[in-house]
Amino acid sequence: MINQLWIGFSGISTAQKAITTLGQNVTNATVPSYSRRNPLIKTSTINSGVEYARDLYVDDDLLRSRYEVINSQRKYHEVLQQYVTQLEEAITNNDLLSGINDFYNLITRVQFDHSYTAELISKLNQLTVNSNRIMQIISDIRQNIRQQIHLLVNEYNQKIKTIADAITYEEYYNNNTVRDLINDSLYYLSDIIDFRIGDRHLSPRLLASDGLPLLLGIQTYELTIDYVDDDIQIRNNLGNYHFNYGKLGALIYLYNSYIPNVMNNINHIISDFIRNINHVQATGLSQTGSFNTLISTISVSDIYSPLSTQSLPMPITSGHLTISVTDTSTNTRTNYTIFVDPNIHSLQNIATSLSSIPGITATADPTTGLLTINAYSGYKFDFAGRDTEPPTGTSVSEPDTAGILSALGINPVLLGYDAQTIALNPELINRSSLLSLSKNSVSGNYDNLLRFLQTKDKSYFTNENMLNELSKLYGNIGLSINSYAYQYDLLVKQHNDIVDSLQNTAGVDTNEQFIHILAFQKLLDASSRYVSVVNKLYDTIIAIID
């Protein structure tokens, strides 16, 4: 009789456990990482009743791994799209292309109306402000990316340890809830990096990325951040990691490659613009005419070493520099030419060569690294290459073929040497008359403006069209955004398809679960009635015996 009661009780116990499992499935029906459990029952080995065998953990390892791979790629393109869009906004809101175009358009106006000179200077000043602002915004974006990289590396180290701890726990208890935790952690990890799993049966025993392990058994390999120059490297004691996808892969690519390339391109274009404008300014004449003194604005570190070794931001090439010296007492002007070879000549050599010219002297200051050119009393000098006085028909169309004046920043319109350092020479802010509009300083002569205009189409130094280069840069950024957005949308669709497939395979259909619950509810009811019948039968037998 006890055996018959045990059969009934085993049915009740088994049904209750199964209903609990199915209820857990229903509760977690909307959790993406949750895999349903199918309750399995078997005949009891102790008696002819039933017993709860186990929860059958339903999952698809291939789909689960694909789910993580697609997610890693999705996050990669999402981050790229986000930050490159910020770059585009910074460049669009401080439009250098329009600023440079407006500058050249105003030069055309100045040719016909000298009163536009002040507006031209103002436009140039605004261009320098916008350039500085763009580079500051881009630098801030890069700094933010750097901070995000540090946060993600910390998150990775915490998550990989969570996975290792969960594997250890599961080895002892074979707990399906732990398996959910592992799956959820792996999916979260795929947000950060791309990885491959060596063996996913029950739990991963090998996680690797870029050929290096992240997890081996329960041994974790935490990541650290190193800096090589200004680049970030992710490594551990086994070597350097190169992540192709995930947020970390995108951020490192942006920090080490994409943003520096954009900054270098902008700096190259603005540096070329600075040099061209300063070159035309230095080899022309303003209304004030020739000079008594000029001091360079770009220094060298060693005045005695060859100029090619001084890391000047704008290189000097082998060529000639023509300097015109005027004797103001006799109004005679003589042209002198010195040869410049940056591989041989130092700043001190240039100063010595200039000092050998009658009427002027030059010094190279070893403390400041700057060159000063002074005219003797009764003399003035310039680099406009005008014909001699009296005329001999020996004017020089290109007085500085070496580019030394712009490289050293002598008589500049623009200070600095790139988009970050560019600034308007403060002397020009209130004295627009200092702009070199002509080659001979004759009132009404604006022939040097034509040389300014020529730089719009072709750089004196790179032979590039600066506006075309800027347009190309803007276009490439726009194409990048479109490409990342397209890839992201495509991956979102693939991600959703895999989620649906996983849901169909391992997810929870609440209608199906309620049908199973009803089935086990019937088992529970039947077992309860069976126990009741056996109990009444037991009572009846006891009464008969009595």
XYZ file of C-alpha atoms in Angstrom:
546
model
C 0.000 0.000 0.000
C 2.863 2.387 0.835
C 4.301 1.703 -2.622
C 1.008 2.785 -4.223
C 1.044 6.005 -2.222
C 4.657 6.602 -3.297
C 3.601 6.286 -6.955
C 1.043 9.041 -6.453
C 3.413 11.252 -4.503
C 6.102 10.836 -7.216
C 3.616 12.094 -9.805
C 2.749 15.117 -7.651
C 6.415 15.960 -7.009
C 7.388 15.519 -10.655
C 4.472 17.616 -11.911
C 5.291 20.429 -9.454
C 8.946 20.530 -10.554
C 7.961 20.517 -14.228
C 5.410 23.321 -13.723
C 8.084 25.340 -11.874
C 10.511 24.899 -14.817
C 7.844 25.817 -17.365
C 6.848 28.833 -15.263
C 10.479 29.937 -15.268
C 10.419 29.703 -19.070
C 7.328 31.914 -19.259
C 8.834 34.452 -16.857
C 11.985 34.772 -18.998
C 10.207 34.664 -22.355
C 11.367 38.181 -23.304
C 14.998 37.797 -22.159
C 17.103 37.480 -25.377
C 19.900 35.448 -23.812
C 17.574 32.993 -22.071
C 17.408 29.419 -23.349
C 14.315 27.452 -22.440
C 14.385 24.291 -20.333
C 12.289 21.330 -21.341
C 11.364 19.196 -18.321
C 12.280 15.548 -18.814
C 10.667 12.777 -16.699
C 11.457 9.080 -16.462
C 10.285 5.963 -14.703
C 11.546 5.814 -11.161
C 14.278 3.279 -10.503
C 13.018 2.865 -6.950
C 9.423 2.019 -7.688
C 7.030 2.048 -10.583
C 6.342 5.765 -10.190
C 7.953 8.653 -12.058
C 10.773 11.013 -11.225
C 12.064 14.326 -12.608
C 15.132 13.444 -14.672
C 16.498 16.922 -15.492
C 15.963 20.184 -17.334
C 16.911 19.795 -20.986
C 18.797 23.012 -21.781
C 17.766 23.888 -25.351
C 20.329 25.854 -27.349
C 22.051 26.039 -30.752
C 25.796 26.518 -30.420
C 26.290 27.517 -34.054
C 23.506 30.078 -33.948
C 24.717 31.380 -30.603
C 28.259 31.877 -31.932
C 26.954 33.536 -35.090
C 24.805 35.757 -32.898
C 27.937 37.015 -31.098
C 29.961 37.491 -34.308
C 27.246 39.583 -35.970
C 26.753 41.616 -32.802
C 30.489 42.386 -32.653
C 30.440 43.606 -36.263
C 27.228 45.561 -35.656
C 28.733 47.431 -32.702
C 31.910 48.131 -34.695
C 30.053 49.933 -37.482
C 27.690 51.649 -35.040
C 30.627 53.267 -33.207
C 32.375 54.242 -36.447
C 29.221 55.869 -37.771
C 28.686 57.729 -34.493
C 32.149 59.280 -34.222
C 32.746 59.991 -37.925
C 29.397 61.810 -37.958
C 30.694 63.966 -35.095
C 33.792 64.725 -37.172
C 31.660 65.717 -40.140
C 29.562 68.027 -37.968
C 32.691 69.727 -36.589
C 34.063 70.319 -40.090
C 30.696 71.400 -41.530
C 29.923 73.844 -38.719
C 33.340 75.499 -39.135
C 33.557 75.260 -42.903
C 37.164 75.765 -44.018
C 36.241 75.162 -47.648
C 33.831 78.092 -47.720
C 36.242 80.206 -45.667
C 39.119 79.741 -48.119
C 36.768 80.280 -51.065
C 35.490 83.525 -49.532
C 39.074 84.692 -48.971
C 39.975 84.242 -52.624
C 36.725 85.867 -53.760
C 37.538 88.926 -51.661
C 41.001 89.144 -53.224
C 39.262 89.604 -56.563
C 37.250 92.469 -55.087
C 40.340 94.116 -53.618
C 41.812 94.252 -57.113
C 39.074 96.687 -58.078
C 38.394 98.326 -54.726
C 41.202 98.710 -52.196
C 38.661 99.397 -49.427
C 37.928 95.654 -49.235
C 41.413 95.011 -47.789
C 40.204 95.318 -44.181
C 37.370 92.867 -44.884
C 39.891 90.521 -46.497
C 41.997 90.575 -43.334
C 38.871 89.995 -41.213
C 37.884 87.006 -43.355
C 41.369 85.574 -42.987
C 41.190 86.016 -39.224
C 37.842 84.158 -39.101
C 39.382 81.371 -41.144
C 42.145 80.946 -38.553
C 39.576 80.877 -35.733
C 37.503 78.217 -37.501
C 40.608 76.170 -38.211
C 41.667 76.249 -34.551
C 38.137 75.366 -33.451
C 37.893 72.384 -35.801
C 41.159 70.939 -34.556
C 40.173 71.503 -30.933
C 36.845 69.717 -31.443
C 38.551 66.830 -33.229
C 41.157 66.637 -30.447
C 38.340 66.562 -27.863
C 36.618 63.759 -29.791
C 39.872 61.797 -29.821
C 40.348 62.381 -26.099
C 36.816 61.105 -25.469
C 37.616 57.993 -27.502
C 40.712 57.455 -25.390
C 38.616 57.573 -22.215
C 36.094 55.144 -23.711
C 38.895 52.702 -24.554
C 40.044 52.689 -20.927
C 36.470 52.104 -19.705
C 35.905 49.247 -22.159
C 39.156 47.523 -21.223
C 38.071 47.635 -17.573
C 34.643 46.251 -18.524
C 36.267 43.467 -20.532
C 38.508 42.450 -17.606
C 35.508 42.289 -15.289
C 33.391 40.327 -17.769
C 36.057 37.746 -18.641
C 36.494 37.080 -14.920
C 32.714 36.670 -14.552
C 32.763 34.037 -17.298
C 35.665 32.156 -15.690
C 33.949 32.191 -12.284
C 30.684 30.978 -13.847
C 32.475 28.090 -15.593
C 34.028 27.065 -12.283
C 30.606 27.149 -10.626
C 28.972 25.152 -13.407
C 31.655 22.455 -13.258
C 30.531 21.707 -9.717
C 26.779 22.222 -9.991
C 25.868 21.941 -13.719
C 23.450 24.795 -13.148
C 21.450 25.953 -16.192
C 21.113 29.412 -14.688
C 24.900 29.627 -14.780
C 24.820 28.703 -18.450
C 22.450 31.608 -19.037
C 24.889 33.866 -17.217
C 27.735 32.634 -19.414
C 25.729 33.159 -22.610
C 24.680 36.606 -21.460
C 28.293 37.501 -20.571
C 29.600 36.239 -23.913
C 27.030 38.322 -25.744
C 27.995 41.370 -23.682
C 31.651 40.634 -24.400
C 30.875 40.629 -28.130
C 29.803 44.262 -27.726
C 33.389 45.061 -26.787
C 35.609 42.787 -28.910
C 35.507 40.063 -31.543
C 36.520 36.577 -30.414
C 36.278 32.925 -31.333
C 35.250 30.016 -29.099
C 37.272 26.828 -29.331
C 34.781 24.488 -27.633
C 31.291 25.570 -26.718
C 29.958 22.257 -25.442
C 28.278 23.053 -22.134
C 30.615 26.026 -21.522
C 33.518 27.615 -23.427
C 36.965 26.364 -22.544
C 38.885 28.516 -25.029
C 38.240 32.101 -26.058
C 40.748 33.705 -28.403
C 41.142 36.842 -30.471
C 43.788 37.641 -33.063
C 45.400 34.266 -32.370
C 45.929 34.946 -28.667
C 43.876 33.409 -25.834
C 41.496 35.444 -23.736
C 40.300 32.469 -21.699
C 41.926 29.052 -21.425
C 40.022 26.656 -19.179
C 39.328 28.964 -16.269
C 42.568 30.911 -16.746
C 41.816 34.490 -17.794
C 44.159 36.869 -19.634
C 43.401 40.433 -18.657
C 44.091 43.284 -21.061
C 46.249 46.325 -20.432
C 46.777 49.559 -22.391
C 50.178 50.649 -23.659
C 51.122 53.788 -25.559
C 53.590 53.706 -28.425
C 54.247 57.335 -29.294
C 50.628 58.504 -29.311
C 49.078 55.228 -30.482
C 47.194 52.867 -28.185
C 48.091 49.187 -28.064
C 46.021 46.562 -26.252
C 48.109 43.753 -24.856
C 48.677 41.250 -22.088
C 51.675 39.180 -21.082
C 51.271 37.037 -24.234
C 51.467 39.841 -26.788
C 49.534 42.575 -28.602
C 45.901 42.191 -29.655
C 44.433 43.604 -32.838
C 40.660 43.618 -32.566
C 38.866 43.721 -35.905
C 35.380 44.354 -34.557
C 33.447 45.313 -31.445
C 33.395 48.741 -29.824
C 37.037 48.415 -28.814
C 38.116 47.537 -32.344
C 36.287 50.590 -33.714
C 37.603 52.985 -31.068
C 41.212 51.883 -31.487
C 40.932 52.234 -35.277
C 39.478 55.719 -34.850
C 42.091 56.741 -32.285
C 45.173 55.295 -33.978
C 44.303 55.694 -37.661
C 41.155 57.412 -38.854
C 41.183 60.593 -36.753
C 44.981 61.153 -37.029
C 44.654 60.768 -40.814
C 41.872 63.376 -40.919
C 43.901 65.728 -38.713
C 47.027 65.191 -40.813
C 45.090 65.920 -44.006
C 43.611 69.123 -42.587
C 47.003 70.159 -41.213
C 48.654 69.451 -44.561
C 46.115 71.568 -46.450
C 46.180 74.469 -43.982
C 49.975 74.315 -43.733
C 50.165 74.585 -47.510
C 47.724 77.514 -47.409
C 49.779 79.297 -44.733
C 52.982 78.820 -46.647
C 51.588 80.022 -49.964
C 50.024 83.148 -48.468
C 53.186 83.929 -46.481
C 55.388 83.287 -49.513
C 53.448 85.787 -51.640
C 53.395 88.270 -48.739
C 57.150 87.999 -48.122
C 58.055 88.383 -51.802
C 55.784 91.383 -52.359
C 55.507 94.913 -51.010
C 52.912 96.718 -48.925
C 52.119 100.418 -48.965
C 54.869 100.956 -46.391
C 57.515 99.742 -48.859
C 60.881 98.209 -47.962
C 62.089 97.242 -44.468
C 64.567 98.386 -41.877
C 64.254 95.222 -39.782
C 62.675 91.783 -40.109
C 62.679 88.951 -37.559
C 61.699 85.352 -38.312
C 58.799 83.839 -36.345
C 59.676 80.128 -36.685
C 62.750 79.042 -34.744
C 65.366 76.343 -35.192
C 66.737 74.321 -32.296
C 70.384 74.627 -33.363
C 71.553 77.588 -35.454
C 74.807 75.797 -36.311
C 73.351 72.585 -37.758
C 72.061 72.148 -41.340
C 68.512 73.439 -41.785
C 67.364 70.044 -43.055
C 68.058 68.596 -39.590
C 65.998 71.166 -37.680
C 62.567 69.540 -38.057
C 61.137 72.715 -39.501
C 57.372 72.357 -40.033
C 57.779 73.650 -43.586
C 60.828 72.250 -45.388
C 63.400 74.355 -47.226
C 64.620 73.193 -50.615
C 67.823 73.972 -52.492
C 67.364 77.247 -54.340
C 68.068 80.950 -54.438
C 66.998 83.942 -52.370
C 67.125 87.384 -53.981
C 67.299 90.416 -51.701
C 66.970 93.978 -52.944
C 68.957 96.633 -51.049
C 68.080 100.304 -51.526
C 70.411 103.205 -50.721
C 67.858 105.795 -49.631
C 70.330 108.673 -49.928
C 70.937 108.044 -53.651
C 67.705 106.112 -54.336
C 69.700 103.321 -55.959
C 68.609 99.724 -55.656
C 70.757 96.638 -56.137
C 69.680 92.978 -56.258
C 71.824 90.329 -54.563
C 71.298 86.575 -54.686
C 72.455 83.974 -52.182
C 72.339 80.217 -52.679
C 70.517 78.111 -50.080
C 71.163 74.392 -49.598
C 69.385 73.092 -46.451
C 71.560 69.961 -46.417
C 74.663 72.111 -46.002
C 73.667 75.515 -44.719
C 72.681 76.296 -41.153
C 70.787 79.361 -39.960
C 74.151 80.838 -38.993
C 75.416 80.267 -42.540
C 72.370 82.105 -43.913
C 73.000 84.996 -41.516
C 76.653 85.142 -42.601
C 75.663 85.150 -46.291
C 73.169 87.958 -45.751
C 75.683 89.964 -43.728
C 78.079 89.855 -46.663
C 75.613 91.945 -48.685
C 76.383 95.690 -48.585
C 73.873 97.738 -46.584
C 72.461 94.970 -44.343
C 73.495 92.702 -41.505
C 71.909 89.504 -40.133
C 72.252 87.557 -36.896
C 71.117 84.108 -35.776
C 70.263 84.059 -32.078
C 71.403 80.757 -30.484
C 68.950 81.267 -27.598
C 65.760 81.905 -29.553
C 66.764 80.171 -32.791
C 65.447 83.165 -34.759
C 66.989 85.135 -37.630
C 67.094 88.943 -37.519
C 67.861 91.040 -40.608
C 68.716 94.720 -40.150
C 69.462 97.463 -42.674
C 72.258 99.908 -42.008
C 71.346 103.538 -41.543
C 70.375 104.997 -44.907
C 69.464 101.611 -46.375
C 66.332 99.467 -46.724
C 65.743 95.969 -48.075
C 62.987 93.755 -49.435
C 62.479 90.422 -51.244
C 60.137 91.616 -54.016
C 62.704 91.049 -56.785
C 62.108 94.415 -58.428
C 64.318 95.704 -61.174
C 67.359 97.613 -60.048
C 67.431 101.379 -59.849
C 68.558 102.695 -62.288
C 66.668 100.020 -64.284
C 68.657 97.266 -65.963
C 65.774 94.950 -66.880
C 66.857 92.422 -64.272
C 63.696 91.952 -62.194
C 63.263 88.535 -60.585
C 59.814 86.937 -60.954
C 60.439 84.368 -58.198
C 62.809 85.822 -55.575
C 62.661 82.834 -53.161
C 62.937 79.507 -54.957
C 64.231 77.883 -51.753
C 61.077 78.781 -49.792
C 63.207 79.951 -46.902
C 61.191 83.097 -46.119
C 57.917 81.230 -45.530
C 59.699 78.325 -43.809
C 61.244 80.709 -41.260
C 58.117 82.887 -41.030
C 59.661 86.144 -42.230
C 57.158 88.993 -42.738
C 54.167 86.615 -42.482
C 50.468 87.254 -42.857
C 49.752 84.069 -40.914
C 51.583 82.810 -37.850
C 51.893 79.128 -37.031
C 52.397 76.215 -39.364
C 49.223 74.055 -39.372
C 45.506 74.039 -38.587
C 46.117 73.914 -34.840
C 48.650 76.736 -34.644
C 47.458 79.054 -37.418
C 46.792 82.648 -36.329
C 46.601 86.028 -38.004
C 49.672 88.221 -37.558
C 48.339 90.744 -34.981
C 50.121 93.611 -36.745
C 47.682 93.202 -39.640
C 44.512 93.411 -37.558
C 44.580 97.206 -37.286
C 46.999 97.864 -40.155
C 45.634 96.201 -43.264
C 48.019 98.447 -45.234
C 50.795 95.992 -44.276
C 49.366 93.404 -46.678
C 51.670 93.053 -49.699
C 49.324 93.989 -52.514
C 51.978 94.900 -55.085
C 55.484 94.128 -56.268
C 56.617 97.760 -56.393
C 54.587 99.603 -53.695
C 53.389 102.085 -56.280
C 50.001 103.500 -55.315
C 47.213 101.756 -57.215
C 49.408 98.806 -58.200
C 47.966 95.499 -57.027
C 49.938 93.078 -59.187
C 50.891 90.943 -56.173
C 47.195 90.136 -55.704
C 47.424 88.060 -58.878
C 50.082 85.942 -57.188
C 47.767 85.456 -54.187
C 45.007 84.364 -56.573
C 47.285 81.916 -58.378
C 47.678 79.910 -55.166
C 43.968 79.096 -55.305
C 44.500 76.857 -58.316
C 48.007 75.580 -57.690
C 50.259 75.622 -54.656
C 53.766 77.009 -55.127
C 55.113 74.199 -52.981
C 52.970 71.077 -53.477
C 51.389 71.810 -56.868
C 48.077 70.827 -55.275
C 44.738 72.614 -55.520
C 43.924 73.262 -51.860
C 40.190 73.610 -52.458
C 40.092 70.318 -54.344
C 42.007 68.621 -51.535
C 39.539 69.940 -48.954
C 36.575 68.895 -51.101
C 38.091 65.443 -51.440
C 38.532 65.212 -47.661
C 34.915 66.260 -47.029
C 33.710 63.797 -49.658
C 35.703 60.910 -48.184
C 34.269 61.559 -44.729
C 30.755 61.593 -46.169
C 31.410 58.344 -48.050
C 32.740 56.760 -44.857
C 29.570 57.657 -42.970
C 27.374 56.262 -45.749
C 29.415 53.066 -45.870
C 29.314 52.558 -42.100
C 25.576 53.316 -42.016
C 24.914 50.837 -44.818
C 26.948 48.113 -43.123
C 25.278 48.840 -39.790
C 21.762 48.594 -41.242
C 22.681 45.340 -42.980
C 24.113 43.877 -39.773
C 21.078 44.974 -37.755
C 18.893 42.966 -40.132
C 21.190 39.924 -39.867
C 21.263 40.322 -36.089
C 17.470 40.418 -35.889
C 17.198 37.373 -38.170
C 19.522 35.405 -35.897
C 17.577 36.544 -32.835
C 14.419 35.213 -34.481
C 16.151 31.930 -35.341
C 17.420 31.566 -31.794
C 13.991 32.361 -30.480
C 12.487 29.650 -32.664
C 15.155 27.166 -31.640
C 15.912 27.945 -28.013
C 13.495 30.700 -27.061
C 10.177 30.534 -25.302
C 6.789 30.295 -27.009
C 4.453 31.171 -24.151
C 1.463 29.467 -25.817
C 3.444 26.249 -26.110
C 4.598 26.531 -22.507
C 1.051 27.012 -21.221
C -0.014 23.861 -23.103
C 2.795 21.953 -21.364
C 1.825 23.501 -18.037
C -1.746 22.304 -18.544
C -0.451 18.813 -19.326
C 1.570 18.683 -16.128
C -1.321 20.267 -14.251
C -3.389 17.278 -15.357
C -0.615 14.981 -14.116
C -0.711 16.836 -10.817
C -4.495 16.552 -10.574
C -4.475 12.880 -11.590
C -1.724 12.069 -9.109
C -3.591 13.925 -6.374
C -6.812 11.990 -7.113
C -4.796 8.771 -7.254
C -3.360 9.485 -3.793
C -6.850 10.337 -2.538
C -8.268 7.058 -3.892
C -5.405 5.041 -2.427
C -5.849 6.856 0.881
C -9.595 6.084 0.968
C -8.868 2.488 0.059
C -6.320 2.372 2.851
C -8.921 3.814 5.305
C -11.521 1.271 4.142
C -9.139 -1.649 4.643
C -8.251 -0.375 8.133
C -11.958 -0.098 8.997
C -12.652 -3.665 7.783
C -9.757 -4.990 9.837
C -11.029 -3.172 12.892
